[in-house]
CSV table of C-alpha atoms in Angstrom, one decimal:
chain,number,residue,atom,x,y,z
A,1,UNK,CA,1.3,1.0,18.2
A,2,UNK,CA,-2.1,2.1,19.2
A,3,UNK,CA,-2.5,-1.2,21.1
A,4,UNK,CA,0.6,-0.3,23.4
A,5,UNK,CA,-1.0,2.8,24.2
A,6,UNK,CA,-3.6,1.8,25.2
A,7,UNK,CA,-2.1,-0.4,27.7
A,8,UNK,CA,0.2,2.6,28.9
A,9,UNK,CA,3.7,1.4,27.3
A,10,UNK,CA,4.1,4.3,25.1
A,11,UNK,CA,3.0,8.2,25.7
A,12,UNK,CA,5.1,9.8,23.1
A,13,UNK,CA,5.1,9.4,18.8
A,14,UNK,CA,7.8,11.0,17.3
A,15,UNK,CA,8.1,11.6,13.6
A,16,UNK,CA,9.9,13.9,11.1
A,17,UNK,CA,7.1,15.5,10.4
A,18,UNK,CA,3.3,15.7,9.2
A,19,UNK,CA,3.5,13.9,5.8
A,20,UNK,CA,5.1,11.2,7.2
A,21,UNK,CA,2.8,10.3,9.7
A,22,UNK,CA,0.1,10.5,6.8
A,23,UNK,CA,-1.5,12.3,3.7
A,24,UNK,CA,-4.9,11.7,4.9
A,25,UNK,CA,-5.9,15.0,6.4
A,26,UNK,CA,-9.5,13.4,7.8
A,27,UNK,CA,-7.2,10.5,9.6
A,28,UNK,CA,-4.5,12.8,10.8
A,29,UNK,CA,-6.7,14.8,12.6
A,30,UNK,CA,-8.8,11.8,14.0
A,31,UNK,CA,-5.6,10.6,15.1
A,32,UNK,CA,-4.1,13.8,16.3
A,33,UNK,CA,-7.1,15.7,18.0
A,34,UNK,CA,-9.0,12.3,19.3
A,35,UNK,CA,-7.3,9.3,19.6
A,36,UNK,CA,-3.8,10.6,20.9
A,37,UNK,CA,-5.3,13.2,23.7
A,38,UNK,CA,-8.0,10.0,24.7
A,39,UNK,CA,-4.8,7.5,25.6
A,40,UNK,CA,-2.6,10.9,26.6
A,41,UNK,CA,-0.4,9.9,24.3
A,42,UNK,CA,2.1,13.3,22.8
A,43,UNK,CA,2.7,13.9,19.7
A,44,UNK,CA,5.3,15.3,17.8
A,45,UNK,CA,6.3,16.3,13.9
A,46,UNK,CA,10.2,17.4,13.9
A,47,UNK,CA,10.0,19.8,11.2
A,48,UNK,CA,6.7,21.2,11.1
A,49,UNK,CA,7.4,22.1,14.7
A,50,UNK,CA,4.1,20.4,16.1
A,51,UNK,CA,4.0,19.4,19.3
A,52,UNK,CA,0.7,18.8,21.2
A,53,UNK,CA,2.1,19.2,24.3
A,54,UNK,CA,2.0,23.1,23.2
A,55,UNK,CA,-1.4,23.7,22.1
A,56,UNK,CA,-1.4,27.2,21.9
A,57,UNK,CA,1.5,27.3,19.1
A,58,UNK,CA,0.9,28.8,16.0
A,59,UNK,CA,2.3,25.2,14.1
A,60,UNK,CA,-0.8,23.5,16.0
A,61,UNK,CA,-2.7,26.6,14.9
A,62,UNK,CA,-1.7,25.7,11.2
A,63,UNK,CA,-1.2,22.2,11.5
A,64,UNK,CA,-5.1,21.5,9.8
A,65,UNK,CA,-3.3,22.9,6.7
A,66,UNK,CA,-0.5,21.3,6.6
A,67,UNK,CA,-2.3,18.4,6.6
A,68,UNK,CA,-5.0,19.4,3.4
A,69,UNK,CA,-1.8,20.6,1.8
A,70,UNK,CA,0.3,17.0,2.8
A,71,UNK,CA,-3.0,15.3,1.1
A,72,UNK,CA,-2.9,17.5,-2.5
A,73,UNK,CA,0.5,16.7,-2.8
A,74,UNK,CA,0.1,13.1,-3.1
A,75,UNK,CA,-3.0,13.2,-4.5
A,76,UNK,CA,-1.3,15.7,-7.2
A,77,UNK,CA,2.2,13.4,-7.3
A,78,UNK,CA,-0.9,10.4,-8.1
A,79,UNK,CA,-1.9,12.2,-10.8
A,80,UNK,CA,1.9,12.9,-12.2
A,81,UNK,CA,2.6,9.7,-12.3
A,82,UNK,CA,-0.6,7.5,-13.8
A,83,UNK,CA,0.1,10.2,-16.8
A,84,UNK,CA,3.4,8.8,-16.8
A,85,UNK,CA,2.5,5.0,-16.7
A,86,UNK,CA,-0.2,5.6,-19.1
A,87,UNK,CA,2.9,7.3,-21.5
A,88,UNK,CA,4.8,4.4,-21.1
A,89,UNK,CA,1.9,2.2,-21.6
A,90,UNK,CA,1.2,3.8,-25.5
A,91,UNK,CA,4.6,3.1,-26.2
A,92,UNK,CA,4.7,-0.6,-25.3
A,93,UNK,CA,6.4,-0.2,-22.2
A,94,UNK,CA,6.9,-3.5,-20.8
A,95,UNK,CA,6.3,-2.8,-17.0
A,96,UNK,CA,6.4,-5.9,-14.9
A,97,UNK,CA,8.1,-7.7,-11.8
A,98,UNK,CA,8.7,-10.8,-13.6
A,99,UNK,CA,8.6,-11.0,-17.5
A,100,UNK,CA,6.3,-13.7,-19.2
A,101,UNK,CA,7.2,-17.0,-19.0
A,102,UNK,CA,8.8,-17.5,-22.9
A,103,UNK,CA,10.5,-14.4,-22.6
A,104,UNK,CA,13.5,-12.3,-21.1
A,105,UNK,CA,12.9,-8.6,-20.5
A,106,UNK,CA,14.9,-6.7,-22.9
A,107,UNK,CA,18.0,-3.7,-22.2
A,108,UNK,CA,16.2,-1.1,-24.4
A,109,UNK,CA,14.6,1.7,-22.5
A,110,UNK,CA,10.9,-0.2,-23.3
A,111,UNK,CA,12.3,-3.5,-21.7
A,112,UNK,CA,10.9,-4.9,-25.0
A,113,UNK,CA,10.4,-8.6,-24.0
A,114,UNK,CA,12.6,-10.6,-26.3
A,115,UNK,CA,12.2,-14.8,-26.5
A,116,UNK,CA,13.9,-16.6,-24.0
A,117,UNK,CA,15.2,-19.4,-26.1
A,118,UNK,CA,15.2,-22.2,-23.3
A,119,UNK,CA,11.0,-22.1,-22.7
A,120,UNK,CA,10.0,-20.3,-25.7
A,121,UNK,CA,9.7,-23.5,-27.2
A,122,UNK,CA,7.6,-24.9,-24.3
A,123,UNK,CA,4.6,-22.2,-25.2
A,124,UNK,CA,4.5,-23.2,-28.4
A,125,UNK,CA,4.4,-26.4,-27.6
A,126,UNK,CA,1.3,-25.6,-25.9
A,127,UNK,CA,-0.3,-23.8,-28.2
A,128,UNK,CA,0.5,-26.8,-30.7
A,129,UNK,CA,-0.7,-29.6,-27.8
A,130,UNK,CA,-4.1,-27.6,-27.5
A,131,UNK,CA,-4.7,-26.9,-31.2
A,132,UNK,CA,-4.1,-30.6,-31.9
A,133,UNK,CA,-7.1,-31.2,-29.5
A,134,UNK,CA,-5.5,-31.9,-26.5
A,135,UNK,CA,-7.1,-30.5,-23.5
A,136,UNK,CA,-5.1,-28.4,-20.7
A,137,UNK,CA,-4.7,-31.9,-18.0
A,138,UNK,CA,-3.6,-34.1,-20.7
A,139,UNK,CA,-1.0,-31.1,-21.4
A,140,UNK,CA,0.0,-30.8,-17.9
A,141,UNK,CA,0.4,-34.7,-17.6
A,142,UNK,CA,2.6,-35.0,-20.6
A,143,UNK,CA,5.0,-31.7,-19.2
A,144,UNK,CA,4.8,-33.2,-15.8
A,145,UNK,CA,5.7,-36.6,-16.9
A,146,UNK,CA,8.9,-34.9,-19.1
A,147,UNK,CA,10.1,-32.8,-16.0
A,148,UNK,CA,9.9,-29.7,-17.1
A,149,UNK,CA,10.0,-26.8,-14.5
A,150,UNK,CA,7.1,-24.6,-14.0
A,151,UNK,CA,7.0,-21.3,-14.7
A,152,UNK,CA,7.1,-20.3,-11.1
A,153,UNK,CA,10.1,-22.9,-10.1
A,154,UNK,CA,11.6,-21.9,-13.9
A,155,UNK,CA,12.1,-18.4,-12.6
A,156,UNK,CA,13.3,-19.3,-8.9
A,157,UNK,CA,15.8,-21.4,-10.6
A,158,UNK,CA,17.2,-18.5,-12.9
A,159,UNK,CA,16.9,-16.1,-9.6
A,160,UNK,CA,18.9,-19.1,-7.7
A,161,UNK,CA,16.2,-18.9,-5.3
A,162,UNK,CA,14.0,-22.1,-3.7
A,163,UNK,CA,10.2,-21.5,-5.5
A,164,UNK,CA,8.4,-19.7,-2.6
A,165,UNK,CA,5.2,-19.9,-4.0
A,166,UNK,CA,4.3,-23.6,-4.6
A,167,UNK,CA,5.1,-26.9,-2.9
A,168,UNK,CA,3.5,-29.1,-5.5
A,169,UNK,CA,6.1,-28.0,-8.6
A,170,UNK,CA,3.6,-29.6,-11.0
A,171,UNK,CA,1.8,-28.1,-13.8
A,172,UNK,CA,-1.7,-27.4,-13.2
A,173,UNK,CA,-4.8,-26.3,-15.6
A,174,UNK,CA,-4.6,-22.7,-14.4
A,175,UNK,CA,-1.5,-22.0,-15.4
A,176,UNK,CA,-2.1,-23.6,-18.9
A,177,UNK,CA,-5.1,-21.8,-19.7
A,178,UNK,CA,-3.1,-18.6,-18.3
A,179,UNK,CA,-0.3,-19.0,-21.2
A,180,UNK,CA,-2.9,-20.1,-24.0
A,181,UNK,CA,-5.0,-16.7,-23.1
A,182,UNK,CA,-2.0,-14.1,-22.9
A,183,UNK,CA,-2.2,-12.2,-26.5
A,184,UNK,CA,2.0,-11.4,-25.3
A,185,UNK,CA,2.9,-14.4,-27.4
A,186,UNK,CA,1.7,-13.2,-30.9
A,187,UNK,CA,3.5,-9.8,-29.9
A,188,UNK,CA,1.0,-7.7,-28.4
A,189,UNK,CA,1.7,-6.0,-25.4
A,190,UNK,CA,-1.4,-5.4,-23.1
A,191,UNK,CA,-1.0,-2.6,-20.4
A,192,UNK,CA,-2.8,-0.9,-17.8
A,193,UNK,CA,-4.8,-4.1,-16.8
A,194,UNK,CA,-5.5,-3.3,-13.5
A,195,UNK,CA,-5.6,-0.1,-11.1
A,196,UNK,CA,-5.7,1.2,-7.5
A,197,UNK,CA,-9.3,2.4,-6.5
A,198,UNK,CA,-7.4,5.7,-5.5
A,199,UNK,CA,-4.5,7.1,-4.1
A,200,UNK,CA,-5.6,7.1,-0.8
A,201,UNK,CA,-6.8,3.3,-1.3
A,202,UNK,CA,-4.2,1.0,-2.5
A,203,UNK,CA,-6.1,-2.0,-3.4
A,204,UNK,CA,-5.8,-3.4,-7.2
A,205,UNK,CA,-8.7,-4.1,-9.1
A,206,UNK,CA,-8.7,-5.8,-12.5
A,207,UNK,CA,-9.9,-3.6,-15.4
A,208,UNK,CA,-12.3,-4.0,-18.2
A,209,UNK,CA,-10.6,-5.1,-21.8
A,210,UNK,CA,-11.9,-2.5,-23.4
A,211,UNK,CA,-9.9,-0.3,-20.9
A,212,UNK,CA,-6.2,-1.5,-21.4
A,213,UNK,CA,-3.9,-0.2,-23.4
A,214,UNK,CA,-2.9,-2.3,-26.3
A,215,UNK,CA,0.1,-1.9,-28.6
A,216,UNK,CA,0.2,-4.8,-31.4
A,217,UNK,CA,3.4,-5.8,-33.6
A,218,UNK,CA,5.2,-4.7,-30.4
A,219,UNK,CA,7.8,-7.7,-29.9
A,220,UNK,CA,8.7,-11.1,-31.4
A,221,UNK,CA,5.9,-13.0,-31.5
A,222,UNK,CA,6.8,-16.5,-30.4
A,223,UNK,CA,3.3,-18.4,-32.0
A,224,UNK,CA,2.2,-17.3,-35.2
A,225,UNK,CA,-1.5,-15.1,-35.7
A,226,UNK,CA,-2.5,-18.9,-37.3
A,227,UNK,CA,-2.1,-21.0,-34.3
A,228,UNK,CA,-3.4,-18.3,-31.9
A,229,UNK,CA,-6.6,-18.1,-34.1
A,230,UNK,CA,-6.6,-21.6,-34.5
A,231,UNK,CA,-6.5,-21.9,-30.6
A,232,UNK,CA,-9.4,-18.9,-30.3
A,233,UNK,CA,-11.4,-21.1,-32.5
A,234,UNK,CA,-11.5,-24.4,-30.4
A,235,UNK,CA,-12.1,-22.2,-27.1
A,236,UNK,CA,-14.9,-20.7,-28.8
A,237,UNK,CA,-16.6,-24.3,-29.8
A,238,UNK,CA,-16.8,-24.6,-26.2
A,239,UNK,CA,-16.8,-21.4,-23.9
A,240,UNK,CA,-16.0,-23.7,-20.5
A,241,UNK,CA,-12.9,-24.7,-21.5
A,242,UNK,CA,-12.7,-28.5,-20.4
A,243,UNK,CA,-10.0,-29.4,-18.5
């Protein structure tokens, strides 16, 4: 947008009105009192009744205001809601896009994952492959060479969807060493692993362990406590995992 005013296509912005231009009081005003006036560009917020082709009007005199108050509110509606994920999160509230693969997100009001009985199996499986002293490639060659879907292309399948996020449909290391490391499949339920830097920054960043939020005895295992200590064991007689 800024680009076409620069080259003269656009002199007006129209919005509804402050807060949905932005919450960023510092930015708005850049925007409003700099950038917009330097490419004569006019702006205008419906409801607040801002327009900058009136300078003199008392909704310009208040706008700075508007916009500190625009940035409490979400930083306050932030706030509201972390305390509501972190709630959730005690309770073993099973928040997610897509569910583990092994198991189906539950109807109860926690979502409370429940074994999907088609690749439940297939993890413990895995677990029983690598505790038997396979290593993640020669598990991956023996799913590969049996045709068993990916998680990825497992989930497109059930969605009725093409797999948009891999071209090779083949079973790699990562994702082994992904299933034989998620403490879901003995029942735990791990929240909270990562968080935004702020509300004004959006970014995710992956949190400490010691920082999630951990309910145990929270589901139906699908492995049993032996065989995921029995898998901890061999991981820790050599910390790089061979593949």
């Amino acid at each position: 947008m800024l680009d076409d005013a620069k080259t003269g296509k656009i002199n007006l912005i129209l919005c509804k009105d402050l807060s949905r231009f932005g919450r960023n009081y510092i930015e708005v005003g850049r925007y409003v009192d700099y950038l917009f006036p330097l490419y004569n560009i006019r702006f205008i917020a419906l409801t607040d009744n801002v327009d900058t082709a009136n300078a003199d009007s008392s909704a310009m005199d208040m706008m700075p205001i508007m916009n500190i108050f625009n940035e409490w509110h979400s930083a306050n509606t932030s706030k509201k809601l972390r305390a509501v994920h972190a709630q959730g999160a005690k309770v073993g509230k099973y928040k997610c896009t897509f569910t583990a693969y092994g198991y189906l997100k539950g109807n109860d009001e926690k979502y409370t994952p429940v074994p999907d009985p088609q690749t439940a199996p297939i993890v413990r499986r895995i677990f029983e492959m690598y505790a038997s002293g396979m290593k993640p490639i020669q598990i991956c060659n023996v799913l590969n060479d049996e045709h068993i879907p990916t998680p990825t292309d497992y989930r497109a399948a059930q969605l009725g969807k093409p797999n948009p996020f891999s071209k090779v449909h083949l079973w790699g290391n990562t994702t082994i060493k992904s299933i034989l490391n998620n403490e879901i499949y003995i029942g735990t339920m791990a929240n909270l692993k990562t968080s935004s830097i702020s509300y004004k920054n959006k970014k995710r960043v992956r949190k400490d362990k010691s920082e999630w939020v951990t309910v145990k005895n929270n589901h139906e295992p699908i492995i049993p406590q032996e065989l995921w200590d029995k898998v901890r064991e061999i991981d820790s007689s050599h910390p790089k995992t061979h593949s």
